Amino acid sequence: MIPNISDETATPSTSIKVIEISAFDGWLNDQTDMVKNWISVQAFKPVKGAHIVVPNPEGGISFVLLVLKDLNWNVWSLASLPASLPEGIYKLEAELDEKQASDVSIGWSLATYKFDRYKENNKVFATLVLPVNADQAHVERSVYATNLARDLINIPTSDMGPKALEGAASQIAGEFEARQMNVVGEDLLTYHFPMVHAVGRASEQKPRLIDMVWGDASAPKVTIVGKGVCFDTGGLDLKPSSAMLLMKKDMGGAAMALGLAYMIMHAGLPVRLRVLIPAVENAVSGNAYRPGDVLTSRSGKTVEIGNTDAEGRLVLADALTAADEEEPDLLIDFATLTGAARVAVGTEISATFTDDDELFALIERHAKAENDPVWRLPLWDNYRELIDSKVAEINNSGSTGFAGAITAGLFLKEFVEKSKSWVHFDIMAYNNRARAGRPVGGEAFAIRTMFAALSERYGK
Ligand code: BES
Ligand code: ZN
Ligand code: ZN
């Protein structure tokens, strides 16, 4: 079941005709007087994304006309329609290849997302007949994974703390018979995740390291790490209210990790997948970690705490070390890591860091094809000294705020040594404004891109 997508090709449906702006005048010329008249009395202007519902003589709908800037079909081409068309079943009149047909279906379905866990929402959306050529399984997993990530982010911390996040991971692991181990509370010290423990120990809910493994042990190892800070108060370096307001989304990296893992397992990609999620709440309490503390990380490296609000890199460091120990072919991490990345590329582009040019070229090509944009920022080694510490081997916050996303990336890089390739995504995990198919609220970033890149790299 794909929300608002019907695979009943035989059911009566209303046609959606799509033309590009430049073809409008010619198209209008060929229409009946009735259609010409309707378009005229409605004062319809063929601007990009505009649509008009054209009636038939019986008072029903004859067809829908959608005007696009061009016919370069992408995931959002039809995404404005489900919310604005009258309820009913529609069929697209266009010849699309498999990728195009799948993409427009994904965008249509994603546009019908509702977060109605706490309040009834009676909004109804139009349904699209799955276009011929669409890869139904791919549409299903793309929509499911994205909406899963959206839900996990939108659910407030009161119902999505570290324990609930572990439960969400277990549900997915169960569906695909993945093995899951959770290292919880004091056990984090026994099993050597000291920084996950230090950051999370002030919370009512125990910190934990979620560790999921799936697939053929002899297949190439792909490991995904996701920042699972279920709420980020900033710790003793408390955030001001405006900056704290949205910090339920600070587990967005974990949501992406689970979404991408879902797609990989659903597709049965021939990889040995591992997902590592440090799930904590960065809280304030008498036993909270402090500015000036020195932590010894899982890797042995000592870390001076310059700022308790730079907690993400601490919990990620221990998880990255654990990932790195088994020398994966590819190590991917997703994190709502810095405000600086948002200043650099805004909220709608995934800031991407890797030293592997070939890997980035692969990712960038798929990001364009998926309409899931990334932009590369440098792991500029000359900035490493900005996170030097006088008392420890490294500091968790820079001596200056400049290049904050880069110094955060360089911090993480210290904990990745043996992995063949590593890529780090610093993401927003949230739509600050509504766009076609993307309502305000939690959002998946770079997971459709990475699924496509992984499919090409490891394909069956
Ligand atoms: N979770 C925040 C980063 C964040 C803020 C992401 C807003 C997206 C939107 C992170 O833990 C944080 O607070 N980072 C600090 C680091 C600084 C103290 C070195 C930042 O970016 O200001
Ligand atoms: Zn923080
Ligand atoms: Zn954070």
PDB file of C-alpha atoms in Angstrom, residues 91-361:
ATOM      1  CA  LYS A  91      -4.370   9.235 -14.328  1.00  0.00           C
ATOM      2  CA  LEU A  92      -1.358  10.907 -15.873  1.00  0.00           C
ATOM      3  CA  GLU A  93      -1.410  11.167 -19.665  1.00  0.00           C
ATOM      4  CA  ALA A  94       2.269  11.126 -20.498  1.00  0.00           C
ATOM      5  CA  GLU A  95       4.864   8.670 -21.682  1.00  0.00           C
ATOM      6  CA  LEU A  96       7.416   8.259 -18.960  1.00  0.00           C
ATOM      7  CA  ASP A  97      10.350   5.935 -18.559  1.00  0.00           C
ATOM      8  CA  GLU A  98      10.780   3.851 -15.407  1.00  0.00           C
ATOM      9  CA  LYS A  99      12.698   6.452 -13.427  1.00  0.00           C
ATOM     10  CA  GLN A 100      10.363   9.302 -14.369  1.00  0.00           C
ATOM     11  CA  ALA A 101       7.229   7.263 -13.654  1.00  0.00           C
ATOM     12  CA  SER A 102       8.617   6.185 -10.280  1.00  0.00           C
ATOM     13  CA  ASP A 103       9.748   9.695  -9.384  1.00  0.00           C
ATOM     14  CA  VAL A 104       6.436  11.447 -10.034  1.00  0.00           C
ATOM     15  CA  SER A 105       4.659   8.731  -8.045  1.00  0.00           C
ATOM     16  CA  ILE A 106       7.045   9.183  -5.101  1.00  0.00           C
ATOM     17  CA  GLY A 107       6.485  12.953  -5.132  1.00  0.00           C
ATOM     18  CA  TRP A 108       2.714  12.565  -5.404  1.00  0.00           C
ATOM     19  CA  SER A 109       2.549  10.225  -2.437  1.00  0.00           C
ATOM     20  CA  LEU A 110       4.984  12.277  -0.335  1.00  0.00           C
ATOM     21  CA  ALA A 111       2.734  15.301  -0.900  1.00  0.00           C
ATOM     22  CA  THR A 112      -0.078  13.531   0.979  1.00  0.00           C
ATOM     23  CA  TYR A 113       1.851  13.209   4.260  1.00  0.00           C
ATOM     24  CA  LYS A 114      -0.071  14.231   7.388  1.00  0.00           C
ATOM     25  CA  PHE A 115       1.186  14.326  10.947  1.00  0.00           C
ATOM     26  CA  ASP A 116      -2.048  13.581  12.788  1.00  0.00           C
ATOM     27  CA  ARG A 117      -0.790  11.757  15.853  1.00  0.00           C
ATOM     28  CA  TYR A 118      -2.072  14.397  18.272  1.00  0.00           C
ATOM     29  CA  LYS A 119      -4.961  16.000  16.406  1.00  0.00           C
ATOM     30  CA  GLU A 120      -7.504  14.842  13.881  1.00  0.00           C
ATOM     31  CA  ASN A 121      -6.799  16.068  10.357  1.00  0.00           C
ATOM     32  CA  ASN A 122      -9.603  15.568   7.867  1.00  0.00           C
ATOM     33  CA  LYS A 123      -7.694  16.834   4.856  1.00  0.00           C
ATOM     34  CA  VAL A 124      -8.210  14.484   1.929  1.00  0.00           C
ATOM     35  CA  PHE A 125      -5.862  14.227  -1.014  1.00  0.00           C
ATOM     36  CA  ALA A 126      -6.313  13.128  -4.599  1.00  0.00           C
ATOM     37  CA  THR A 127      -5.117   9.679  -5.683  1.00  0.00           C
ATOM     38  CA  LEU A 128      -2.908   8.895  -8.678  1.00  0.00           C
ATOM     39  CA  VAL A 129      -3.111   5.692 -10.687  1.00  0.00           C
ATOM     40  CA  LEU A 130       0.427   4.300 -10.636  1.00  0.00           C
ATOM     41  CA  PRO A 131       1.812   5.252 -14.067  1.00  0.00           C
ATOM     42  CA  VAL A 132       2.821   2.383 -16.345  1.00  0.00           C
ATOM     43  CA  ASN A 133       6.577   1.696 -16.139  1.00  0.00           C
ATOM     44  CA  ALA A 134       6.793   2.810 -12.487  1.00  0.00           C
ATOM     45  CA  ASP A 135       8.785   0.506 -10.193  1.00  0.00           C
ATOM     46  CA  GLN A 136       6.131  -0.028  -7.548  1.00  0.00           C
ATOM     47  CA  ALA A 137       8.478  -1.540  -4.965  1.00  0.00           C
ATOM     48  CA  HIS A 138      10.872   1.370  -5.320  1.00  0.00           C
ATOM     49  CA  VAL A 139       8.058   3.907  -4.942  1.00  0.00           C
ATOM     50  CA  GLU A 140       6.815   2.068  -1.873  1.00  0.00           C
ATOM     51  CA  ARG A 141      10.184   1.957  -0.096  1.00  0.00           C
ATOM     52  CA  SER A 142      11.075   5.548  -0.974  1.00  0.00           C
ATOM     53  CA  VAL A 143       7.792   6.883   0.390  1.00  0.00           C
ATOM     54  CA  TYR A 144       7.809   4.636   3.443  1.00  0.00           C
ATOM     55  CA  ALA A 145      11.390   5.525   4.376  1.00  0.00           C
ATOM     56  CA  THR A 146      10.826   9.266   3.946  1.00  0.00           C
ATOM     57  CA  ASN A 147       7.596   9.265   5.937  1.00  0.00           C
ATOM     58  CA  LEU A 148       9.236   7.129   8.620  1.00  0.00           C
ATOM     59  CA  ALA A 149      11.975   9.735   9.005  1.00  0.00           C
ATOM     60  CA  ARG A 150       9.392  12.548   8.995  1.00  0.00           C
ATOM     61  CA  ASP A 151       7.354  10.859  11.745  1.00  0.00           C
ATOM     62  CA  LEU A 152      10.375  10.110  13.945  1.00  0.00           C
ATOM     63  CA  ILE A 153      11.435  13.764  13.727  1.00  0.00           C
ATOM     64  CA  ASN A 154       7.953  15.223  14.190  1.00  0.00           C
ATOM     65  CA  ILE A 155       7.119  13.170  17.265  1.00  0.00           C
ATOM     66  CA  PRO A 156       8.139  15.325  20.222  1.00  0.00           C
ATOM     67  CA  THR A 157      10.771  14.142  22.669  1.00  0.00           C
ATOM     68  CA  SER A 158       8.088  13.348  25.266  1.00  0.00           C
ATOM     69  CA  ASP A 159       7.191  10.396  23.010  1.00  0.00           C
ATOM     70  CA  MET A 160      10.490   9.935  21.119  1.00  0.00           C
ATOM     71  CA  GLY A 161      13.218   9.800  23.727  1.00  0.00           C
ATOM     72  CA  PRO A 162      16.204   7.446  23.540  1.00  0.00           C
ATOM     73  CA  LYS A 163      14.059   4.468  24.613  1.00  0.00           C
ATOM     74  CA  ALA A 164      11.363   5.092  21.981  1.00  0.00           C
ATOM     75  CA  LEU A 165      14.020   5.631  19.317  1.00  0.00           C
ATOM     76  CA  GLU A 166      15.455   2.234  20.239  1.00  0.00           C
ATOM     77  CA  GLY A 167      11.933   0.816  19.870  1.00  0.00           C
ATOM     78  CA  ALA A 168      11.566   2.383  16.414  1.00  0.00           C
ATOM     79  CA  ALA A 169      14.843   0.773  15.364  1.00  0.00           C
ATOM     80  CA  SER A 170      13.722  -2.620  16.744  1.00  0.00           C
ATOM     81  CA  GLN A 171      10.522  -2.454  14.734  1.00  0.00           C
ATOM     82  CA  ILE A 172      12.476  -1.995  11.502  1.00  0.00           C
ATOM     83  CA  ALA A 173      15.063  -4.613  12.478  1.00  0.00           C
ATOM     84  CA  GLY A 174      12.224  -7.060  13.184  1.00  0.00           C
ATOM     85  CA  GLU A 175      10.659  -6.500   9.788  1.00  0.00           C
ATOM     86  CA  PHE A 176      13.849  -7.546   7.995  1.00  0.00           C
ATOM     87  CA  GLU A 177      15.263 -10.010  10.530  1.00  0.00           C
ATOM     88  CA  ALA A 178      18.227  -7.800  11.297  1.00  0.00           C
ATOM     89  CA  ARG A 179      20.085  -8.437  14.561  1.00  0.00           C
ATOM     90  CA  GLN A 180      20.022  -5.627  17.079  1.00  0.00           C
ATOM     91  CA  MET A 181      22.076  -5.046  20.189  1.00  0.00           C
ATOM     92  CA  ASN A 182      21.538  -2.113  22.491  1.00  0.00           C
ATOM     93  CA  VAL A 183      24.175  -1.003  24.963  1.00  0.00           C
ATOM     94  CA  VAL A 184      22.260   0.908  27.653  1.00  0.00           C
ATOM     95  CA  GLY A 185      23.164   3.109  30.635  1.00  0.00           C
ATOM     96  CA  GLU A 186      26.169   2.038  32.729  1.00  0.00           C
ATOM     97  CA  ASP A 187      26.893  -0.728  30.197  1.00  0.00           C
ATOM     98  CA  LEU A 188      28.138   2.056  27.909  1.00  0.00           C
ATOM     99  CA  LEU A 189      31.109   2.325  30.271  1.00  0.00           C
ATOM    100  CA  THR A 190      31.693  -1.451  30.375  1.00  0.00           C
ATOM    101  CA  TYR A 191      31.558  -1.700  26.580  1.00  0.00           C
ATOM    102  CA  HIS A 192      33.640   1.439  26.050  1.00  0.00           C
ATOM    103  CA  PHE A 193      31.330   4.141  24.769  1.00  0.00           C
ATOM    104  CA  PRO A 194      32.394   6.732  27.355  1.00  0.00           C
ATOM    105  CA  MET A 195      31.391   9.842  25.432  1.00  0.00           C
ATOM    106  CA  VAL A 196      27.896   8.515  24.646  1.00  0.00           C
ATOM    107  CA  HIS A 197      27.539   7.939  28.379  1.00  0.00           C
ATOM    108  CA  ALA A 198      28.942  11.347  29.376  1.00  0.00           C
ATOM    109  CA  VAL A 199      26.652  13.301  27.058  1.00  0.00           C
ATOM    110  CA  GLY A 200      23.543  11.276  27.916  1.00  0.00           C
ATOM    111  CA  ARG A 201      23.927  10.595  31.625  1.00  0.00           C
ATOM    112  CA  ALA A 202      22.061  13.707  32.844  1.00  0.00           C
ATOM    113  CA  SER A 203      18.795  12.590  31.258  1.00  0.00           C
ATOM    114  CA  GLU A 204      15.920  10.727  32.958  1.00  0.00           C
ATOM    115  CA  GLN A 205      16.135   8.247  30.069  1.00  0.00           C
ATOM    116  CA  LYS A 206      19.286   6.195  29.899  1.00  0.00           C
ATOM    117  CA  PRO A 207      21.659   6.916  27.022  1.00  0.00           C
ATOM    118  CA  ARG A 208      22.216   4.011  24.655  1.00  0.00           C
ATOM    119  CA  LEU A 209      24.064   2.805  21.582  1.00  0.00           C
ATOM    120  CA  ILE A 210      21.782   1.070  19.096  1.00  0.00           C
ATOM    121  CA  ASP A 211      23.679  -1.404  16.903  1.00  0.00           C
ATOM    122  CA  MET A 212      21.848  -3.156  14.062  1.00  0.00           C
ATOM    123  CA  VAL A 213      23.393  -5.649  11.622  1.00  0.00           C
ATOM    124  CA  TRP A 214      21.814  -7.149   8.501  1.00  0.00           C
ATOM    125  CA  GLY A 215      22.846  -9.060   5.394  1.00  0.00           C
ATOM    126  CA  ASP A 216      25.376 -11.555   4.140  1.00  0.00           C
ATOM    127  CA  ALA A 217      28.511 -11.449   6.307  1.00  0.00           C
ATOM    128  CA  SER A 218      30.726 -11.827   3.230  1.00  0.00           C
ATOM    129  CA  ALA A 219      29.162  -8.916   1.301  1.00  0.00           C
ATOM    130  CA  PRO A 220      30.831  -5.461   1.247  1.00  0.00           C
ATOM    131  CA  LYS A 221      30.376  -3.701   4.564  1.00  0.00           C
ATOM    132  CA  VAL A 222      28.329  -0.497   4.531  1.00  0.00           C
ATOM    133  CA  THR A 223      27.863   1.191   7.893  1.00  0.00           C
ATOM    134  CA  ILE A 224      25.499   4.083   8.608  1.00  0.00           C
ATOM    135  CA  VAL A 225      25.853   6.208  11.736  1.00  0.00           C
ATOM    136  CA  GLY A 226      23.101   8.646  12.754  1.00  0.00           C
ATOM    137  CA  LYS A 227      23.134  11.360  15.417  1.00  0.00           C
ATOM    138  CA  GLY A 228      20.363  10.424  17.827  1.00  0.00           C
ATOM    139  CA  VAL A 229      20.222  13.383  20.196  1.00  0.00           C
ATOM    140  CA  CYS A 230      16.534  13.131  21.083  1.00  0.00           C
ATOM    141  CA  PHE A 231      16.614  16.601  22.585  1.00  0.00           C
ATOM    142  CA  ASP A 232      19.434  19.125  22.663  1.00  0.00           C
ATOM    143  CA  THR A 233      19.069  21.677  25.456  1.00  0.00           C
ATOM    144  CA  GLY A 234      22.724  22.581  24.901  1.00  0.00           C
ATOM    145  CA  GLY A 235      23.514  21.073  28.299  1.00  0.00           C
ATOM    146  CA  LEU A 236      25.068  23.402  30.902  1.00  0.00           C
ATOM    147  CA  ASP A 237      25.941  25.721  27.986  1.00  0.00           C
ATOM    148  CA  LEU A 238      22.178  26.077  27.719  1.00  0.00           C
ATOM    149  CA  LYS A 239      20.665  27.172  24.423  1.00  0.00           C
ATOM    150  CA  PRO A 240      18.457  30.291  24.426  1.00  0.00           C
ATOM    151  CA  SER A 241      14.734  29.498  23.972  1.00  0.00           C
ATOM    152  CA  SER A 242      14.580  30.369  20.287  1.00  0.00           C
ATOM    153  CA  ALA A 243      17.463  28.005  19.481  1.00  0.00           C
ATOM    154  CA  MET A 244      16.065  25.238  21.705  1.00  0.00           C
ATOM    155  CA  LEU A 245      12.516  25.335  20.358  1.00  0.00           C
ATOM    156  CA  LEU A 246      13.052  22.862  17.516  1.00  0.00           C
ATOM    157  CA  MET A 247      15.641  20.614  19.153  1.00  0.00           C
ATOM    158  CA  LYS A 248      13.368  17.543  19.111  1.00  0.00           C
ATOM    159  CA  LYS A 249      14.740  17.240  15.576  1.00  0.00           C
ATOM    160  CA  ASP A 250      18.313  16.677  16.793  1.00  0.00           C
ATOM    161  CA  MET A 251      17.804  12.936  16.243  1.00  0.00           C
ATOM    162  CA  GLY A 252      17.231  13.687  12.545  1.00  0.00           C
ATOM    163  CA  GLY A 253      20.476  11.932  11.611  1.00  0.00           C
ATOM    164  CA  ALA A 254      19.204   8.769  13.298  1.00  0.00           C
ATOM    165  CA  ALA A 255      15.915   9.141  11.395  1.00  0.00           C
ATOM    166  CA  MET A 256      17.857   9.344   8.085  1.00  0.00           C
ATOM    167  CA  ALA A 257      19.970   6.337   9.084  1.00  0.00           C
ATOM    168  CA  LEU A 258      16.842   4.256   9.761  1.00  0.00           C
ATOM    169  CA  GLY A 259      15.144   5.497   6.591  1.00  0.00           C
ATOM    170  CA  LEU A 260      18.128   4.644   4.399  1.00  0.00           C
ATOM    171  CA  ALA A 261      18.555   1.292   6.169  1.00  0.00           C
ATOM    172  CA  TYR A 262      14.885   0.536   5.471  1.00  0.00           C
ATOM    173  CA  MET A 263      15.399   1.192   1.752  1.00  0.00           C
ATOM    174  CA  ILE A 264      18.537  -0.967   1.611  1.00  0.00           C
ATOM    175  CA  MET A 265      16.910  -3.905   3.387  1.00  0.00           C
ATOM    176  CA  HIS A 266      13.615  -3.586   1.487  1.00  0.00           C
ATOM    177  CA  ALA A 267      15.525  -3.690  -1.805  1.00  0.00           C
ATOM    178  CA  GLY A 268      17.755  -6.512  -0.576  1.00  0.00           C
ATOM    179  CA  LEU A 269      20.921  -4.695  -1.677  1.00  0.00           C
ATOM    180  CA  PRO A 270      23.844  -7.134  -1.596  1.00  0.00           C
ATOM    181  CA  VAL A 271      25.710  -5.436   1.246  1.00  0.00           C
ATOM    182  CA  ARG A 272      26.439  -6.263   4.869  1.00  0.00           C
ATOM    183  CA  LEU A 273      24.654  -3.361   6.527  1.00  0.00           C
ATOM    184  CA  ARG A 274      25.335  -1.997   9.998  1.00  0.00           C
ATOM    185  CA  VAL A 275      23.464   0.886  11.609  1.00  0.00           C
ATOM    186  CA  LEU A 276      24.885   2.601  14.688  1.00  0.00           C
ATOM    187  CA  ILE A 277      22.809   5.159  16.562  1.00  0.00           C
ATOM    188  CA  PRO A 278      23.979   6.828  19.745  1.00  0.00           C
ATOM    189  CA  ALA A 279      20.615   7.750  21.303  1.00  0.00           C
ATOM    190  CA  VAL A 280      20.828  10.312  24.102  1.00  0.00           C
ATOM    191  CA  GLU A 281      19.223  13.427  25.495  1.00  0.00           C
ATOM    192  CA  ASN A 282      21.597  16.352  26.069  1.00  0.00           C
ATOM    193  CA  ALA A 283      19.995  17.428  29.343  1.00  0.00           C
ATOM    194  CA  VAL A 284      20.772  19.624  32.339  1.00  0.00           C
ATOM    195  CA  SER A 285      21.165  18.066  35.781  1.00  0.00           C
ATOM    196  CA  GLY A 286      23.570  17.852  38.732  1.00  0.00           C
ATOM    197  CA  ASN A 287      25.436  15.033  37.016  1.00  0.00           C
ATOM    198  CA  ALA A 288      25.642  16.687  33.618  1.00  0.00           C
ATOM    199  CA  TYR A 289      29.041  16.802  31.893  1.00  0.00           C
ATOM    200  CA  ARG A 290      30.634  20.226  32.131  1.00  0.00           C
ATOM    201  CA  PRO A 291      32.608  22.753  30.135  1.00  0.00           C
ATOM    202  CA  GLY A 292      36.261  22.118  30.903  1.00  0.00           C
ATOM    203  CA  ASP A 293      35.828  18.391  31.554  1.00  0.00           C
ATOM    204  CA  VAL A 294      38.206  16.090  29.722  1.00  0.00           C
ATOM    205  CA  LEU A 295      36.697  12.877  28.349  1.00  0.00           C
ATOM    206  CA  THR A 296      38.597   9.858  27.117  1.00  0.00           C
ATOM    207  CA  SER A 297      36.896   8.612  23.973  1.00  0.00           C
ATOM    208  CA  ARG A 298      36.434   5.016  22.821  1.00  0.00           C
ATOM    209  CA  SER A 299      39.448   5.512  20.537  1.00  0.00           C
ATOM    210  CA  GLY A 300      41.572   6.558  23.503  1.00  0.00           C
ATOM    211  CA  LYS A 301      41.867  10.117  22.287  1.00  0.00           C
ATOM    212  CA  THR A 302      41.293  12.697  25.038  1.00  0.00           C
ATOM    213  CA  VAL A 303      38.718  15.413  24.377  1.00  0.00           C
ATOM    214  CA  GLU A 304      38.421  18.723  26.211  1.00  0.00           C
ATOM    215  CA  ILE A 305      34.860  19.999  26.450  1.00  0.00           C
ATOM    216  CA  GLY A 306      34.891  23.566  25.189  1.00  0.00           C
ATOM    217  CA  ASN A 307      31.122  23.652  24.886  1.00  0.00           C
ATOM    218  CA  THR A 308      28.508  21.144  26.087  1.00  0.00           C
ATOM    219  CA  ASP A 309      26.330  22.186  23.138  1.00  0.00           C
ATOM    220  CA  ALA A 310      28.816  20.552  20.735  1.00  0.00           C
ATOM    221  CA  GLU A 311      27.517  17.176  21.960  1.00  0.00           C
ATOM    222  CA  GLY A 312      26.715  15.610  18.595  1.00  0.00           C
ATOM    223  CA  ARG A 313      30.336  15.166  17.571  1.00  0.00           C
ATOM    224  CA  LEU A 314      31.086  13.479  20.917  1.00  0.00           C
ATOM    225  CA  VAL A 315      28.458  10.762  20.644  1.00  0.00           C
ATOM    226  CA  LEU A 316      29.209  10.343  16.935  1.00  0.00           C
ATOM    227  CA  ALA A 317      32.931   9.995  17.625  1.00  0.00           C
ATOM    228  CA  ASP A 318      32.441   6.875  19.757  1.00  0.00           C
ATOM    229  CA  ALA A 319      29.988   5.401  17.236  1.00  0.00           C
ATOM    230  CA  LEU A 320      32.344   6.173  14.321  1.00  0.00           C
ATOM    231  CA  THR A 321      35.216   4.518  16.191  1.00  0.00           C
ATOM    232  CA  ALA A 322      33.122   1.370  16.690  1.00  0.00           C
ATOM    233  CA  ALA A 323      32.142   1.431  13.001  1.00  0.00           C
ATOM    234  CA  ASP A 324      35.733   1.999  11.902  1.00  0.00           C
ATOM    235  CA  GLU A 325      37.015  -0.980  13.912  1.00  0.00           C
ATOM    236  CA  GLU A 326      35.626  -3.454  11.370  1.00  0.00           C
ATOM    237  CA  GLU A 327      37.059  -1.523   8.416  1.00  0.00           C
ATOM    238  CA  PRO A 328      33.883  -1.033   6.380  1.00  0.00           C
ATOM    239  CA  ASP A 329      34.015  -0.451   2.640  1.00  0.00           C
ATOM    240  CA  LEU A 330      31.862   2.631   3.139  1.00  0.00           C
ATOM    241  CA  LEU A 331      31.028   4.593   6.268  1.00  0.00           C
ATOM    242  CA  ILE A 332      28.183   7.122   6.055  1.00  0.00           C
ATOM    243  CA  ASP A 333      27.033   9.450   8.806  1.00  0.00           C
ATOM    244  CA  PHE A 334      24.041  11.773   9.008  1.00  0.00           C
ATOM    245  CA  ALA A 335      23.816  14.476  11.680  1.00  0.00           C
ATOM    246  CA  THR A 336      22.057  17.727  12.525  1.00  0.00           C
ATOM    247  CA  LEU A 337      25.541  18.718  13.602  1.00  0.00           C
ATOM    248  CA  THR A 338      26.033  22.476  13.268  1.00  0.00           C
ATOM    249  CA  GLY A 339      24.198  25.740  12.861  1.00  0.00           C
ATOM    250  CA  ALA A 340      27.201  26.777  10.765  1.00  0.00           C
ATOM    251  CA  ALA A 341      26.279  24.303   8.009  1.00  0.00           C
ATOM    252  CA  ARG A 342      22.890  26.000   7.808  1.00  0.00           C
ATOM    253  CA  VAL A 343      24.534  29.395   7.483  1.00  0.00           C
ATOM    254  CA  ALA A 344      26.764  28.008   4.710  1.00  0.00           C
ATOM    255  CA  VAL A 345      24.212  26.204   2.519  1.00  0.00           C
ATOM    256  CA  GLY A 346      20.868  27.066   4.102  1.00  0.00           C
ATOM    257  CA  THR A 347      18.285  24.625   5.378  1.00  0.00           C
ATOM    258  CA  GLU A 348      17.409  22.887   2.111  1.00  0.00           C
ATOM    259  CA  ILE A 349      20.772  21.497   0.961  1.00  0.00           C
ATOM    260  CA  SER A 350      22.714  18.679   2.630  1.00  0.00           C
ATOM    261  CA  ALA A 351      26.264  19.872   3.436  1.00  0.00           C
ATOM    262  CA  THR A 352      28.481  16.970   2.402  1.00  0.00           C
ATOM    263  CA  PHE A 353      32.035  16.158   3.474  1.00  0.00           C
ATOM    264  CA  THR A 354      34.342  13.458   2.149  1.00  0.00           C
ATOM    265  CA  ASP A 355      37.968  13.085   1.125  1.00  0.00           C
ATOM    266  CA  ASP A 356      36.965  10.589  -1.578  1.00  0.00           C
ATOM    267  CA  ASP A 357      36.534  12.524  -4.853  1.00  0.00           C
ATOM    268  CA  GLU A 358      35.193   9.526  -6.727  1.00  0.00           C
ATOM    269  CA  LEU A 359      32.593   8.833  -4.055  1.00  0.00           C
ATOM    270  CA  PHE A 360      31.512  12.469  -4.077  1.00  0.00           C
ATOM    271  CA  ALA A 361      31.171  12.455  -7.872  1.00  0.00           C
TER     272      ALA A 361
END
